[in-house]
Amino acid sequence: MILPLPRYDREIQVAIASVQAAAQLCEAVRRDRSSQSVQKADASPVTVADFGSQALICEALATAFPFDPIIAEEDASLLQQKAQSGVLEQILVYIREQLPQANTRKVINWINQGNGTIAPRYWTLDPIDGTKGFLRGDQYAIALALIEEGQVKLGILACPALPHPDGETGVLFVAQQGKGATMGQLNGCNPQFLKVRQTDTTRQLQAIESIESAHSDRDRQIALAAALGMTQSPLRMDSQAKYGVVARGDADFYLRIPLATQGDRKENIWDHAAGSIIVTEAGGTVTDLLGKPLDFSQSFKLTKNHGICASHGKFHSQILDAIASI
Ligand code: AMP
Ligand code: MG
């Protein structure tokens, strides 16, 4: 007997609306060049938009699903330092455009709703994936996913700067386990089902990689391209927009090969949850570099996985074998 798939209509509706609201806030911040960014303890940047996006999405999720933990990238402790009170005030101005009842205390609480821990059911959020791309004026994404029993059930990825094939700028990817992946305009109009592309030979494979050279081992990627006889140079893009590009058939695979200098670095769950289901529901394959499925049941890191390979599927094991041999 085949059991019907569970329905997630309300989750999809709330998740899409909140991600769209966050995308509006992020684009408003980007237009306002005077807005501030702050350095985190790991020296990576975080902006008014990262915090604002997280506050809006966490507020919406906590209202609709008060018992669901949210594991999100940012934390408000930085904002509670006196030196950052100007940043908090700026965030509040943007949030009030959408939630007029907001005040600084509420904003802090909404952001800190993202401090949840792993549970049988939880959400994971990257309020701005690719903050460096966001600051550079390049690609970035707002990535939200629902996880149940360690598996991604829903993925919503807004890419406000990604060209849509119909000529508009801004794309919304939505995927539900077992129900396919769609790509529409950022406002949700005109969603179309996605299908990864196929190539006849490994020579034709088109890779896509991060703009940041420290985020994957480029030397091994070059060696892999040579081993597979690939002829095209890799595309480069910030954020999980790369997963969307593979899902819509503009590239064949995306790798994250940990650099030898970074030891056994583990990936953050929010950097892969939404993107990975968009590729798998478009007919592709996503595993780690050892061929293991991504395990979202452990912690905010993919502690049981090593690296990432997201591909259109046909040559997935050949890519993994070649990586293992170089
Ligand atoms: P991308 O634009 O694909 O490079 O992805 C951006 C994400 O990379 C950020 O959200 C960070 O969480 C993550 N990141 C930061 N440092 C590293 C690193 N050394 N290796 C892999 N990913 C990283
Ligand atoms: Mg990220």
CSV table of N, CA, C and O and ligand atoms in Angstrom, one decimal, residues 73 126 129-130 210 212 214-215 238-239 242 254 256 262 265 267-268 271, ligand 1:
chain,number,residue,atom,x,y,z
A,73,GLU,N,21.2,31.2,11.3
A,73,GLU,CA,22.6,31.5,11.4
A,73,GLU,C,23.0,32.6,12.4
A,73,GLU,O,24.0,32.5,13.1
A,126,ASP,N,19.0,30.4,6.7
A,126,ASP,CA,20.1,31.3,6.5
A,126,ASP,C,19.5,32.6,6.0
A,126,ASP,O,19.0,32.7,4.9
A,129,ASP,N,22.3,34.1,2.8
A,129,ASP,CA,23.4,33.2,2.4
A,129,ASP,C,24.2,33.9,1.3
A,129,ASP,O,23.6,34.4,0.4
A,130,GLY,N,25.5,34.0,1.6
A,130,GLY,CA,26.3,34.7,0.6
A,130,GLY,C,26.4,36.2,1.0
A,130,GLY,O,26.2,37.1,0.1
A,210,SER,N,31.8,28.3,-5.8
A,210,SER,CA,31.8,29.5,-5.1
A,210,SER,C,32.7,30.6,-5.6
A,210,SER,O,33.8,30.2,-6.2
A,212,GLU,N,34.2,32.5,-3.5
A,212,GLU,CA,35.2,32.5,-2.5
A,212,GLU,C,36.1,31.3,-2.6
A,212,GLU,O,35.7,30.1,-2.4
A,214,ALA,N,38.3,30.1,-0.7
A,214,ALA,CA,38.5,29.4,0.5
A,214,ALA,C,37.4,28.4,0.9
A,214,ALA,O,37.5,27.6,1.8
A,215,HIS,N,36.3,28.4,0.1
A,215,HIS,CA,35.1,27.6,0.4
A,215,HIS,C,35.1,26.2,-0.2
A,215,HIS,O,34.2,25.4,0.1
A,238,ASP,N,28.0,33.3,-5.8
A,238,ASP,CA,27.8,33.2,-4.3
A,238,ASP,C,26.5,32.5,-4.0
A,238,ASP,O,25.6,32.5,-4.7
A,239,SER,N,26.5,31.9,-2.8
A,239,SER,CA,25.3,31.4,-2.1
A,239,SER,C,24.7,30.1,-2.7
A,239,SER,O,25.2,29.6,-3.7
A,242,LYS,N,23.6,28.6,-6.4
A,242,LYS,CA,24.2,27.6,-7.2
A,242,LYS,C,23.4,26.3,-7.3
A,242,LYS,O,23.3,25.7,-8.3
A,254,TYR,N,27.8,21.0,-8.6
A,254,TYR,CA,28.4,21.9,-7.6
A,254,TYR,C,29.0,21.1,-6.5
A,254,TYR,O,28.4,20.2,-5.9
A,256,ARG,N,31.6,21.0,-2.9
A,256,ARG,CA,32.3,21.7,-1.8
A,256,ARG,C,33.3,20.6,-1.3
A,256,ARG,O,32.9,19.7,-0.6
A,262,GLN,N,42.0,23.2,6.3
A,262,GLN,CA,40.9,23.4,7.2
A,262,GLN,C,40.5,22.2,8.0
A,262,GLN,O,39.4,22.2,8.6
A,265,ARG,N,36.6,20.2,8.2
A,265,ARG,CA,35.6,21.2,8.4
A,265,ARG,C,34.3,20.7,8.0
A,265,ARG,O,34.1,20.1,7.0
A,267,GLU,N,30.2,21.4,7.2
A,267,GLU,CA,29.3,22.4,6.7
A,267,GLU,C,28.1,22.7,7.6
A,267,GLU,O,27.7,21.9,8.4
A,268,ASN,N,27.6,24.0,7.5
A,268,ASN,CA,26.5,24.4,8.3
A,268,ASN,C,25.2,23.8,7.6
A,268,ASN,O,25.1,23.9,6.4
A,271,ASP,N,23.4,26.1,5.2
A,271,ASP,CA,24.0,26.4,3.9
A,271,ASP,C,23.6,25.4,2.8
A,271,ASP,O,24.0,25.5,1.7
B,1,AMP,P1,29.3,30.4,-0.9
B,1,AMP,O1,28.8,31.6,-1.4
B,1,AMP,O2,28.8,29.2,-1.7
B,1,AMP,O3,30.8,30.3,-0.8
B,1,AMP,O4,28.7,30.1,0.5
B,1,AMP,C1,28.7,31.0,1.5
B,1,AMP,C2,28.7,30.3,2.8
B,1,AMP,O5,29.9,29.6,3.0
B,1,AMP,C3,28.5,31.1,4.1
B,1,AMP,O6,27.2,31.2,4.4
B,1,AMP,C4,29.4,30.4,5.1
B,1,AMP,O7,28.5,29.8,6.1
B,1,AMP,C5,30.1,29.4,4.4
B,1,AMP,N1,31.5,29.3,4.7
B,1,AMP,C6,32.3,30.2,5.4
B,1,AMP,N2,33.6,29.8,5.4
B,1,AMP,C7,33.6,28.6,4.7
B,1,AMP,C8,34.7,27.7,4.5
B,1,AMP,N3,35.9,27.9,4.9
B,1,AMP,N4,34.4,26.6,3.7
B,1,AMP,C9,33.2,26.4,3.3
B,1,AMP,N5,32.1,27.2,3.5
B,1,AMP,C10,32.3,28.3,4.2
